[in-house]
GROMACS .gro file of C-alpha atoms in nm:
model
  461
    1MET     CA    1  -8.645  -2.708  -6.087
    2VAL     CA    2  -8.691  -3.054  -6.242
    3GLY     CA    3  -8.369  -3.229  -6.340
    4SER     CA    4  -8.156  -2.943  -6.212
    5TYR     CA    5  -7.848  -2.990  -6.001
    6ALA     CA    6  -7.975  -2.708  -5.777
    7ASN     CA    7  -8.217  -2.927  -5.586
    8GLY     CA    8  -8.117  -2.832  -5.234
    9ALA     CA    9  -8.091  -3.197  -5.128
   10GLY     CA   10  -7.893  -3.130  -4.810
   11LYS     CA   11  -8.045  -2.805  -4.687
   12ASN     CA   12  -8.270  -2.957  -4.425
   13GLY     CA   13  -7.984  -3.146  -4.266
   14ALA     CA   14  -8.126  -3.492  -4.345
   15ALA     CA   15  -7.864  -3.561  -4.609
   16GLU     CA   16  -7.582  -3.452  -4.381
   17GLY     CA   17  -7.714  -3.677  -4.106
   18LYS     CA   18  -7.716  -3.981  -4.337
   19LEU     CA   19  -7.369  -3.892  -4.460
   20ASP     CA   20  -7.233  -3.861  -4.107
   21GLU     CA   21  -7.384  -4.198  -4.012
   22LEU     CA   22  -7.218  -4.379  -4.302
   23ARG     CA   23  -6.888  -4.202  -4.237
   24ARG     CA   24  -6.896  -4.329  -3.878
   25ARG     CA   25  -6.958  -4.685  -3.996
   26LEU     CA   26  -6.659  -4.657  -4.228
   27GLY     CA   27  -6.440  -4.507  -3.956
   28LYS     CA   28  -6.377  -4.184  -4.144
   29ALA     CA   29  -6.184  -3.924  -3.944
   30GLU     CA   30  -6.277  -3.557  -3.928
   31GLY     CA   31  -6.141  -3.381  -4.235
   32ASP     CA   32  -6.111  -3.706  -4.434
   33PRO     CA   33  -6.391  -3.699  -4.695
   34LEU     CA   34  -6.590  -4.002  -4.801
   35ARG     CA   35  -6.457  -4.077  -5.149
   36ILE     CA   36  -6.708  -4.215  -5.400
   37ALA     CA   37  -6.580  -4.322  -5.742
   38GLY     CA   38  -6.797  -4.418  -6.037
   39VAL     CA   39  -6.637  -4.656  -6.285
   40GLY     CA   40  -6.799  -4.625  -6.626
   41ALA     CA   41  -7.009  -4.339  -6.756
   42GLY     CA   42  -7.305  -4.485  -6.939
   43ALA     CA   43  -7.649  -4.341  -6.879
   44TRP     CA   44  -7.732  -4.515  -6.550
   45GLY     CA   45  -7.378  -4.499  -6.413
   46SER     CA   46  -7.360  -4.126  -6.483
   47VAL     CA   47  -7.705  -4.058  -6.337
   48PHE     CA   48  -7.632  -4.261  -6.024
   49CYS     CA   49  -7.316  -4.061  -5.957
   50ALA     CA   50  -7.499  -3.737  -6.036
   51LEU     CA   51  -7.765  -3.825  -5.776
   52LEU     CA   52  -7.492  -3.871  -5.516
   53GLN     CA   53  -7.324  -3.548  -5.622
   54ASP     CA   54  -7.654  -3.362  -5.592
   55ALA     CA   55  -7.728  -3.510  -5.250
   56TYR     CA   56  -7.386  -3.504  -5.087
   57GLY     CA   57  -7.098  -3.386  -5.305
   58ARG     CA   58  -7.210  -3.030  -5.367
   59ASP     CA   59  -7.327  -2.909  -5.027
   60HIS     CA   60  -7.091  -3.120  -4.812
   61ARG     CA   61  -6.764  -3.109  -5.003
   62ASP     CA   62  -6.558  -3.137  -4.686
   63LYS     CA   63  -6.733  -3.466  -4.603
   64ALA     CA   64  -6.797  -3.630  -4.942
   65GLN     CA   65  -6.633  -3.625  -5.284
   66VAL     CA   66  -6.777  -3.784  -5.597
   67ARG     CA   67  -6.575  -3.853  -5.909
   68VAL     CA   68  -6.638  -4.053  -6.226
   69TRP     CA   69  -6.395  -4.244  -6.444
   70ARG     CA   70  -6.447  -4.281  -6.814
   71ARG     CA   71  -6.205  -4.364  -7.091
   72PRO     CA   72  -6.051  -4.065  -7.270
   73GLY     CA   73  -6.050  -4.000  -7.643
   74ARG     CA   74  -6.413  -4.069  -7.739
   75ALA     CA   75  -6.494  -3.794  -7.988
   76VAL     CA   76  -6.842  -3.641  -8.018
   77ASP     CA   77  -6.951  -3.640  -8.382
   78ARG     CA   78  -7.078  -3.328  -8.557
   79ALA     CA   79  -7.444  -3.432  -8.556
   80THR     CA   80  -7.439  -3.499  -8.182
   81ALA     CA   81  -7.259  -3.169  -8.119
   82GLU     CA   82  -7.532  -2.986  -8.312
   83HIS     CA   83  -7.805  -3.159  -8.113
   84LEU     CA   84  -7.623  -3.086  -7.788
   85PHE     CA   85  -7.611  -2.717  -7.879
   86GLU     CA   86  -7.990  -2.723  -7.926
   87VAL     CA   87  -8.037  -2.891  -7.588
   88ILE     CA   88  -7.823  -2.628  -7.416
   89ASN     CA   89  -8.004  -2.334  -7.572
   90ALA     CA   90  -8.346  -2.479  -7.490
   91ARG     CA   91  -8.267  -2.478  -7.118
   92GLU     CA   92  -8.201  -2.138  -6.969
   93ALA     CA   93  -8.053  -2.270  -6.644
   94VAL     CA   94  -7.806  -2.491  -6.832
   95LEU     CA   95  -7.715  -2.208  -7.068
   96ARG     CA   96  -7.650  -1.967  -6.781
   97ARG     CA   97  -7.446  -2.227  -6.595
   98LEU     CA   98  -7.217  -2.287  -6.896
   99ILE     CA   99  -7.174  -1.916  -6.958
  100ARG     CA  100  -7.091  -1.862  -6.591
  101ARG     CA  101  -6.832  -2.144  -6.610
  102CYS     CA  102  -6.688  -1.998  -6.936
  103ALA     CA  103  -6.773  -2.327  -7.106
  104TYR     CA  104  -7.037  -2.218  -7.359
  105LEU     CA  105  -6.809  -2.106  -7.642
  106LYS     CA  106  -6.671  -2.455  -7.707
  107TYR     CA  107  -7.023  -2.581  -7.780
  108VAL     CA  108  -7.072  -2.299  -8.031
  109GLU     CA  109  -6.745  -2.391  -8.200
  110ALA     CA  110  -6.835  -2.761  -8.204
  111ARG     CA  111  -7.171  -2.687  -8.364
  112LEU     CA  112  -6.993  -2.494  -8.640
  113GLY     CA  113  -6.746  -2.777  -8.691
  114ASP     CA  114  -6.452  -2.568  -8.570
  115ARG     CA  115  -6.380  -2.787  -8.268
  116THR     CA  116  -6.405  -3.151  -8.162
  117LEU     CA  117  -6.564  -3.224  -7.828
  118TYR     CA  118  -6.486  -3.537  -7.627
  119ALA     CA  119  -6.715  -3.748  -7.410
  120ASP     CA  120  -6.513  -3.695  -7.090
  121GLU     CA  121  -6.504  -3.321  -7.159
  122ILE     CA  122  -6.881  -3.282  -7.193
  123LEU     CA  123  -6.946  -3.509  -6.894
  124ARG     CA  124  -6.762  -3.256  -6.678
  125ASP     CA  125  -7.030  -3.009  -6.787
  126GLY     CA  126  -7.308  -3.257  -6.710
  127PHE     CA  127  -7.373  -3.420  -7.047
  128CYS     CA  128  -7.363  -3.798  -7.080
  129LEU     CA  129  -7.295  -3.905  -7.437
  130ASN     CA  130  -7.561  -4.178  -7.415
  131MET     CA  131  -7.822  -3.938  -7.278
  132ILE     CA  132  -7.768  -3.597  -7.436
  133ASP     CA  133  -8.128  -3.482  -7.387
  134THR     CA  134  -8.104  -3.498  -7.007
  135PRO     CA  135  -7.844  -3.255  -6.868
  136LEU     CA  136  -7.697  -3.361  -6.535
  137CYS     CA  137  -7.508  -3.166  -6.272
  138PRO     CA  138  -7.139  -3.093  -6.340
  139LEU     CA  139  -6.923  -3.389  -6.241
  140LYS     CA  140  -6.558  -3.439  -6.157
  141VAL     CA  141  -6.436  -3.667  -6.436
  142VAL     CA  142  -6.109  -3.857  -6.420
  143THR     CA  143  -5.963  -4.038  -6.721
  144ASN     CA  144  -5.686  -4.214  -6.528
  145LEU     CA  145  -5.832  -4.528  -6.373
  146GLN     CA  146  -5.575  -4.556  -6.096
  147GLU     CA  147  -5.631  -4.197  -5.990
  148ALA     CA  148  -6.007  -4.255  -5.983
  149VAL     CA  149  -6.017  -4.563  -5.762
  150TRP     CA  150  -5.699  -4.608  -5.560
  151ASP     CA  151  -5.828  -4.440  -5.242
  152ALA     CA  152  -6.205  -4.472  -5.299
  153ASP     CA  153  -6.422  -4.578  -5.006
  154ILE     CA  154  -6.720  -4.664  -5.228
  155VAL     CA  155  -6.692  -4.768  -5.592
  156ILE     CA  156  -6.994  -4.767  -5.824
  157ASN     CA  157  -6.966  -5.019  -6.106
  158GLY     CA  158  -7.145  -4.855  -6.397
  159LEU     CA  159  -6.978  -5.071  -6.662
  160PRO     CA  160  -7.157  -5.320  -6.887
  161SER     CA  161  -7.114  -5.675  -6.759
  162THR     CA  162  -6.906  -5.750  -7.069
  163GLU     CA  163  -6.641  -5.498  -6.956
  164THR     CA  164  -6.653  -5.555  -6.581
  165ARG     CA  165  -6.395  -5.835  -6.558
  166GLU     CA  166  -6.130  -5.656  -6.763
  167VAL     CA  167  -6.156  -5.317  -6.593
  168PHE     CA  168  -6.176  -5.454  -6.239
  169GLY     CA  169  -5.882  -5.681  -6.317
  170GLU     CA  170  -5.683  -5.364  -6.372
  171ILE     CA  171  -5.830  -5.206  -6.060
  172GLY     CA  172  -5.729  -5.511  -5.858
  173ARG     CA  173  -5.363  -5.439  -5.932
  174TYR     CA  174  -5.400  -5.090  -5.786
  175TRP     CA  175  -5.556  -5.225  -5.468
  176LYS     CA  176  -5.292  -5.485  -5.381
  177GLU     CA  177  -5.149  -5.270  -5.104
  178ARG     CA  178  -5.485  -5.164  -4.958
  179ILE     CA  179  -5.545  -5.258  -4.597
  180ASN     CA  180  -5.922  -5.194  -4.587
  181PRO     CA  181  -6.122  -5.310  -4.888
  182PRO     CA  182  -6.372  -5.062  -5.037
  183ILE     CA  183  -6.745  -5.112  -5.071
  184ILE     CA  184  -6.851  -5.181  -5.429
  185ILE     CA  185  -7.205  -5.124  -5.558
  186SER     CA  186  -7.255  -5.293  -5.895
  187LEU     CA  187  -7.520  -5.166  -6.134
  188ALA     CA  188  -7.420  -5.416  -6.406
  189LYS     CA  189  -7.686  -5.648  -6.548
  190GLY     CA  190  -7.568  -5.963  -6.722
  191ILE     CA  191  -7.367  -6.279  -6.671
  192GLU     CA  192  -7.085  -6.478  -6.823
  193ALA     CA  193  -7.112  -6.853  -6.881
  194SER     CA  194  -6.815  -7.075  -6.799
  195LEU     CA  195  -6.840  -7.431  -6.933
  196ASP     CA  196  -6.507  -7.575  -6.817
  197PRO     CA  197  -6.468  -7.782  -6.606
  198MET     CA  198  -6.839  -7.760  -6.516
  199PRO     CA  199  -7.113  -7.533  -6.653
  200ARG     CA  200  -7.163  -7.234  -6.423
  201ILE     CA  201  -7.257  -6.869  -6.430
  202ILE     CA  202  -7.035  -6.582  -6.328
  203THR     CA  203  -7.225  -6.272  -6.219
  204PRO     CA  204  -7.075  -5.920  -6.218
  205THR     CA  205  -7.032  -5.926  -5.838
  206GLN     CA  206  -6.844  -6.256  -5.870
  207MET     CA  207  -6.631  -6.112  -6.151
  208ILE     CA  208  -6.539  -5.819  -5.928
  209ALA     CA  209  -6.457  -6.042  -5.630
  210ASN     CA  210  -6.241  -6.271  -5.843
  211ALA     CA  211  -6.062  -5.981  -6.011
  212THR     CA  212  -5.994  -5.768  -5.704
  213GLY     CA  213  -5.988  -5.997  -5.403
  214VAL     CA  214  -6.248  -5.776  -5.232
  215PRO     CA  215  -6.463  -6.002  -5.009
  216LEU     CA  216  -6.814  -6.067  -5.139
  217GLU     CA  217  -6.967  -5.916  -4.825
  218ASN     CA  218  -6.836  -5.580  -4.949
  219ILE     CA  219  -6.983  -5.618  -5.298
  220LEU     CA  220  -7.351  -5.540  -5.352
  221TYR     CA  221  -7.592  -5.520  -5.643
  222LEU     CA  222  -7.847  -5.244  -5.695
  223GLY     CA  223  -8.139  -5.287  -5.935
  224GLY     CA  224  -8.492  -5.171  -5.987
  225PRO     CA  225  -8.729  -5.006  -6.237
  226ASN     CA  226  -8.478  -4.739  -6.328
  227ILE     CA  227  -8.491  -4.549  -6.657
  228ALA     CA  228  -8.192  -4.322  -6.602
  229SER     CA  229  -8.323  -4.000  -6.756
  230GLU     CA  230  -8.657  -4.028  -6.575
  231ILE     CA  231  -8.494  -4.080  -6.238
  232TYR     CA  232  -8.273  -3.775  -6.279
  233ASN     CA  233  -8.584  -3.577  -6.374
  234LYS     CA  234  -8.729  -3.675  -6.035
  235GLU     CA  235  -8.978  -3.937  -6.153
  236TYR     CA  236  -9.059  -4.148  -5.846
  237ALA     CA  237  -8.873  -4.481  -5.849
  238ASN     CA  238  -8.766  -4.756  -5.616
  239ALA     CA  239  -8.486  -5.009  -5.610
  240ARG     CA  240  -8.329  -5.283  -5.402
  241ILE     CA  241  -7.972  -5.307  -5.287
  242CYS     CA  242  -7.879  -5.671  -5.240
  243GLY     CA  243  -7.595  -5.833  -5.053
  244SER     CA  244  -7.461  -5.879  -4.702
  245GLU     CA  245  -7.658  -5.739  -4.410
  246LYS     CA  246  -7.346  -5.560  -4.289
  247TRP     CA  247  -7.363  -5.308  -4.572
  248ARG     CA  248  -7.698  -5.334  -4.749
  249LYS     CA  249  -7.898  -5.181  -4.465
  250PRO     CA  250  -7.679  -4.873  -4.406
  251LEU     CA  251  -7.637  -4.823  -4.782
  252SER     CA  252  -8.010  -4.843  -4.848
  253LYS     CA  253  -8.056  -4.560  -4.600
  254PHE     CA  254  -7.766  -4.361  -4.747
  255LEU     CA  255  -7.890  -4.395  -5.106
  256ARG     CA  256  -8.256  -4.321  -5.032
  257GLN     CA  257  -8.392  -3.990  -5.158
  258PRO     CA  258  -8.748  -3.851  -5.161
  259HIS     CA  259  -8.801  -3.959  -5.523
  260PHE     CA  260  -8.572  -4.266  -5.518
  261ILE     CA  261  -8.661  -4.519  -5.250
  262VAL     CA  262  -8.406  -4.793  -5.187
  263TRP     CA  263  -8.492  -5.109  -4.993
  264ASP     CA  264  -8.251  -5.385  -4.896
  265ASN     CA  265  -8.267  -5.757  -4.979
  266SER     CA  266  -8.047  -6.058  -4.907
  267ASP     CA  267  -8.105  -6.247  -5.235
  268LEU     CA  268  -7.813  -6.123  -5.441
  269ILE     CA  269  -7.817  -6.412  -5.692
  270THR     CA  270  -8.182  -6.389  -5.798
  271HIS     CA  271  -8.165  -6.013  -5.846
  272GLU     CA  272  -7.842  -6.027  -6.047
  273VAL     CA  273  -7.969  -6.315  -6.262
  274MET     CA  274  -8.302  -6.140  -6.321
  275GLY     CA  275  -8.108  -5.828  -6.412
  276GLY     CA  276  -7.945  -6.021  -6.695
  277LEU     CA  277  -8.256  -6.213  -6.798
  278LYS     CA  278  -8.478  -5.907  -6.831
  279ASN     CA  279  -8.241  -5.760  -7.091
  280ILE     CA  280  -8.270  -6.078  -7.296
  281TYR     CA  281  -8.646  -6.080  -7.298
  282ALA     CA  282  -8.666  -5.703  -7.349
  283ILE     CA  283  -8.514  -5.747  -7.694
  284GLY     CA  284  -8.794  -5.989  -7.779
  285ALA     CA  285  -9.051  -5.750  -7.632
  286GLY     CA  286  -8.931  -5.477  -7.865
  287MET     CA  287  -8.963  -5.713  -8.161
  288VAL     CA  288  -9.316  -5.815  -8.064
  289ALA     CA  289  -9.421  -5.452  -8.022
  290ALA     CA  290  -9.284  -5.356  -8.363
  291LEU     CA  291  -9.420  -5.660  -8.548
  292THR     CA  292  -9.773  -5.628  -8.404
  293ASN     CA  293  -9.806  -5.251  -8.433
  294GLU     CA  294  -9.789  -5.218  -8.052
  295SER     CA  295 -10.066  -5.473  -7.991
  296ALA     CA  296 -10.139  -5.467  -7.618
  297THR     CA  297 -10.269  -5.823  -7.634
  298SER     CA  298  -9.958  -5.960  -7.804
  299LYS     CA  299  -9.730  -5.776  -7.565
  300ALA     CA  300  -9.925  -5.915  -7.268
  301VAL     CA  301  -9.903  -6.271  -7.405
  302TYR     CA  302  -9.530  -6.229  -7.450
  303PHE     CA  303  -9.494  -6.089  -7.098
  304SER     CA  304  -9.667  -6.389  -6.942
  305LEU     CA  305  -9.454  -6.636  -7.136
  306CYS     CA  306  -9.118  -6.469  -7.084
  307THR     CA  307  -9.170  -6.415  -6.711
  308SER     CA  308  -9.252  -6.784  -6.669
  309GLU     CA  309  -8.920  -6.867  -6.838
  310MET     CA  310  -8.738  -6.622  -6.611
  311ILE     CA  311  -8.893  -6.778  -6.300
  312TYR     CA  312  -8.802  -7.126  -6.427
  313ILE     CA  313  -8.439  -7.027  -6.484
  314THR     CA  314  -8.398  -6.866  -6.142
  315HIS     CA  315  -8.511  -7.190  -5.978
  316LEU     CA  316  -8.207  -7.355  -6.133
  317LEU     CA  317  -7.979  -7.097  -5.974
  318ALA     CA  318  -8.129  -7.036  -5.631
  319GLU     CA  319  -8.274  -7.282  -5.383
  320GLU     CA  320  -8.547  -7.042  -5.275
  321PRO     CA  321  -8.540  -6.755  -5.526
  322GLU     CA  322  -8.701  -6.423  -5.446
  323ARG     CA  323  -9.050  -6.408  -5.594
  324LEU     CA  324  -9.095  -6.204  -5.910
  325SER     CA  325  -9.270  -5.916  -5.733
  326GLY     CA  326  -9.206  -5.562  -5.610
  327PRO     CA  327  -8.904  -5.389  -5.763
  328LEU     CA  328  -8.792  -5.718  -5.921
  329LEU     CA  329  -9.113  -5.742  -6.124
  330ALA     CA  330  -9.122  -5.366  -6.185
  331ASP     CA  331  -8.765  -5.374  -6.319
  332THR     CA  332  -8.865  -5.647  -6.563
  333TYR     CA  333  -9.179  -5.460  -6.667
  334VAL     CA  334  -9.015  -5.125  -6.732
  335THR     CA  335  -8.723  -5.283  -6.919
  336LEU     CA  336  -8.961  -5.468  -7.149
  337LEU     CA  337  -9.167  -5.152  -7.188
  338LYS     CA  338  -8.897  -4.889  -7.230
  339GLY     CA  339  -8.524  -4.942  -7.230
  340ARG     CA  340  -8.232  -4.971  -7.467
  341ASN     CA  341  -8.275  -5.347  -7.514
  342ALA     CA  342  -8.644  -5.313  -7.606
  343TRP     CA  343  -8.551  -5.021  -7.832
  344TYR     CA  344  -8.290  -5.240  -8.001
  345GLY     CA  345  -8.537  -5.523  -8.064
  346HIS     CA  346  -8.789  -5.274  -8.203
  347LYS     CA  347  -8.531  -5.127  -8.441
  348LEU     CA  348  -8.420  -5.474  -8.558
  349ALA     CA  349  -8.778  -5.576  -8.633
  350LYS     CA  350  -8.835  -5.251  -8.825
  351ALA     CA  351  -8.509  -5.310  -9.019
  352GLU     CA  352  -8.378  -4.976  -8.894
  353LEU     CA  353  -8.081  -5.158  -8.743
  354THR     CA  354  -7.906  -5.478  -8.849
  355LEU     CA  355  -7.719  -5.741  -8.649
  356GLU     CA  356  -7.409  -5.661  -8.853
  357MET     CA  357  -7.397  -5.320  -8.681
  358GLY     CA  358  -7.300  -5.493  -8.355
  359ASP     CA  359  -7.432  -5.448  -8.004
  360SER     CA  360  -7.268  -5.114  -7.924
  361ILE     CA  361  -7.498  -4.849  -8.062
  362LYS     CA  362  -7.431  -4.477  -8.095
  363GLY     CA  363  -7.626  -4.279  -7.839
  364LYS     CA  364  -7.734  -4.594  -7.652
  365GLY     CA  365  -7.418  -4.772  -7.546
  366THR     CA  366  -7.391  -5.151  -7.513
  367ILE     CA  367  -7.703  -5.360  -7.571
  368GLN     CA  368  -7.631  -5.603  -7.289
  369GLY     CA  369  -7.914  -5.841  -7.375
  370VAL     CA  370  -7.726  -5.975  -7.678
  371SER     CA  371  -7.432  -6.118  -7.484
  372ALA     CA  372  -7.673  -6.238  -7.214
  373VAL     CA  373  -7.869  -6.441  -7.472
  374ASN     CA  374  -7.550  -6.621  -7.569
  375ALA     CA  375  -7.439  -6.677  -7.209
  376PHE     CA  376  -7.769  -6.815  -7.081
  377TYR     CA  377  -7.824  -7.033  -7.389
  378GLU     CA  378  -7.476  -7.185  -7.365
  379LEU     CA  379  -7.523  -7.252  -6.997
  380LEU     CA  380  -7.873  -7.400  -7.016
  381SER     CA  381  -7.804  -7.615  -7.323
  382GLN     CA  382  -7.557  -7.835  -7.134
  383GLY     CA  383  -7.676  -8.193  -7.101
  384SER     CA  384  -7.488  -8.232  -6.773
  385ILE     CA  385  -7.754  -8.020  -6.599
  386SER     CA  386  -8.050  -8.199  -6.754
  387VAL     CA  387  -8.404  -8.181  -6.617
  388THR     CA  388  -8.707  -8.403  -6.668
  389HIS     CA  389  -8.942  -8.296  -6.946
  390PRO     CA  390  -9.294  -8.277  -6.796
  391GLU     CA  391  -9.460  -8.451  -7.092
  392THR     CA  392  -9.208  -8.698  -7.233
  393LYS     CA  393  -9.050  -8.767  -6.891
  394LYS     CA  394  -8.713  -8.776  -7.066
  395HIS     CA  395  -8.404  -8.592  -6.952
  396VAL     CA  396  -8.343  -8.278  -7.158
  397ALA     CA  397  -8.126  -7.970  -7.132
  398PRO     CA  398  -8.309  -7.690  -6.943
  399VAL     CA  399  -8.311  -7.464  -7.251
  400GLU     CA  400  -8.555  -7.705  -7.418
  401LEU     CA  401  -8.819  -7.572  -7.179
  402CYS     CA  402  -8.742  -7.210  -7.270
  403PRO     CA  403  -8.874  -7.163  -7.626
  404ILE     CA  404  -8.843  -6.785  -7.629
  405LEU     CA  405  -8.479  -6.797  -7.519
  406LYS     CA  406  -8.410  -7.059  -7.789
  407THR     CA  407  -8.574  -6.842  -8.053
  408LEU     CA  408  -8.383  -6.529  -7.952
  409TYR     CA  409  -8.060  -6.727  -7.967
  410LYS     CA  410  -8.138  -6.840  -8.323
  411ILE     CA  411  -8.225  -6.481  -8.422
  412LEU     CA  412  -7.949  -6.286  -8.250
  413ILE     CA  413  -7.656  -6.526  -8.219
  414LYS     CA  414  -7.689  -6.798  -8.484
  415ARG     CA  415  -7.876  -6.565  -8.721
  416GLU     CA  416  -8.073  -6.859  -8.856
  417LEU     CA  417  -8.414  -6.696  -8.816
  418GLY     CA  418  -8.567  -6.358  -8.886
  419THR     CA  419  -8.724  -6.138  -8.619
  420SER     CA  420  -9.074  -6.252  -8.716
  421SER     CA  421  -8.989  -6.591  -8.564
  422ILE     CA  422  -9.049  -6.443  -8.221
  423LEU     CA  423  -9.421  -6.425  -8.307
  424GLU     CA  424  -9.420  -6.790  -8.413
  425ALA     CA  425  -9.265  -6.878  -8.076
  426ILE     CA  426  -9.541  -6.711  -7.876
  427ARG     CA  427  -9.820  -6.834  -8.104
  428ASP     CA  428  -9.723  -7.201  -8.100
  429GLU     CA  429 -10.051  -7.394  -8.062
  430SER     CA  430  -9.875  -7.676  -7.875
  431MET     CA  431  -9.735  -7.442  -7.610
  432SER     CA  432  -9.832  -7.521  -7.252
  433ASP     CA  433  -9.990  -7.277  -7.011
  434PRO     CA  434  -9.701  -7.073  -6.861
  435ARG     CA  435  -9.842  -7.157  -6.518
  436GLU     CA  436  -9.734  -7.517  -6.576
  437ARG     CA  437  -9.373  -7.412  -6.624
  438ILE     CA  438  -9.383  -7.214  -6.301
  439GLU     CA  439  -9.546  -7.497  -6.108
  440MET     CA  440  -9.291  -7.741  -6.245
  441ALA     CA  441  -9.009  -7.515  -6.131
  442GLN     CA  442  -9.160  -7.495  -5.785
  443ARG     CA  443  -9.249  -7.864  -5.765
  444GLN     CA  444  -8.931  -8.020  -5.900
  445SER     CA  445  -8.598  -7.993  -5.727
  446LEU     CA  446  -8.437  -7.782  -5.999
  447TYR     CA  447  -8.171  -7.607  -5.793
  448ARG     CA  448  -7.823  -7.675  -5.930
  449PRO     CA  449  -7.564  -7.531  -5.689
  450SER     CA  450  -7.289  -7.631  -5.933
  451LEU     CA  451  -7.418  -7.357  -6.167
  452LEU     CA  452  -7.294  -7.106  -5.910
  453GLY     CA  453  -6.958  -7.280  -5.869
  454LEU     CA  454  -7.074  -7.445  -5.546
  455PRO     CA  455  -7.005  -7.812  -5.464
  456LYS     CA  456  -7.214  -8.051  -5.670
  457VAL     CA  457  -7.481  -8.242  -5.481
  458ASP     CA  458  -7.715  -8.524  -5.575
  459TRP     CA  459  -8.053  -8.411  -5.703
  460GLN     CA  460  -8.379  -8.568  -5.803
  461CYS     CA  461  -8.578  -8.431  -6.095
   0.00000   0.00000   0.00000
């Protein structure tokens, strides 16, 4: 049954064996369940928790408990309630489940306008507000943040990067008396830029560590080519969990499912940075697709140019960055091909959305690429981290070698240019072969440890 919560994940004993192994590593006593708490209930955060509920929380309730926190009070509008009613009635298994749980009548009343539904309420029945067309399994939803996280063994950060610092700052206050820090798996893609006293990036895992005091070895990042609805519908996917060896290897085994393969990797910085960069360039990809009537050639040209910029930028932030291959490349590809950021760029170019509508879009959630454009541009425009221009041999800010990033900044942040300017950027006759940018990044000593808040060292460009 595709996409159903009745997938029998633990019936062959494999799931229970993986669960028991992780419980032993965490020192869990008999009768003390492994407590997994999701923080944030966007599409991917909700699906990730639903996968864990399917695999462990339903059939092994005495050993694992999964709960999700989301803010209360978000009303479901009438149009969405009507669409949700259609979704329910088109799926017999979902309809029967709601009737059995005595939960169907409220959806009838909401469709008629006689009742207001709320996002936390429908999530308990398996409906994520940002992904109505893909019903999930029922989830335990908690609207009190302290109740959700205070005793959690594993916390899943499903928040946008723009909300991570604030929410985990609050969580940190609840954890002051904890003896053993939890494990945190961050799904957030994006960065903040701090310019004072020195330009540097702050990734979501760093935000969490700073806000909570949890050691970085307990904070990991998971990313890959993951379109949330497709993964829940059992489309084959893979991902990498990145961080300390102590936890990434056991967690990769714990998270692995037949249709969702998770590998482990030590390069946390490159994967987190690429996670933010791909959202930036996905907005441009959506614009190019819309403006060229889905021209495969134009989209391929854009892909080659933007990936060369991404590789260049990661060489500033990591001494030996992970190559853009495997799940890292696949994540970039699928985000540029199909994702909320590409969708947003497409809608802007078609004038079906405007910048004045903001970057939080009904039915989609936060378009994280917008804030990432601003953060990366601010960071890479600082003269204090200058690089040598390959042609003029003069020192310039790194952003001067990233024309697509510059153009997206002028479109999305400064609002000086229209969306059609993205085509001018990729059709510039004076543009160098993207291979040259990659070779320059590999040849020059671009690494700037100060951008990560590490001690400044002398460098040669």
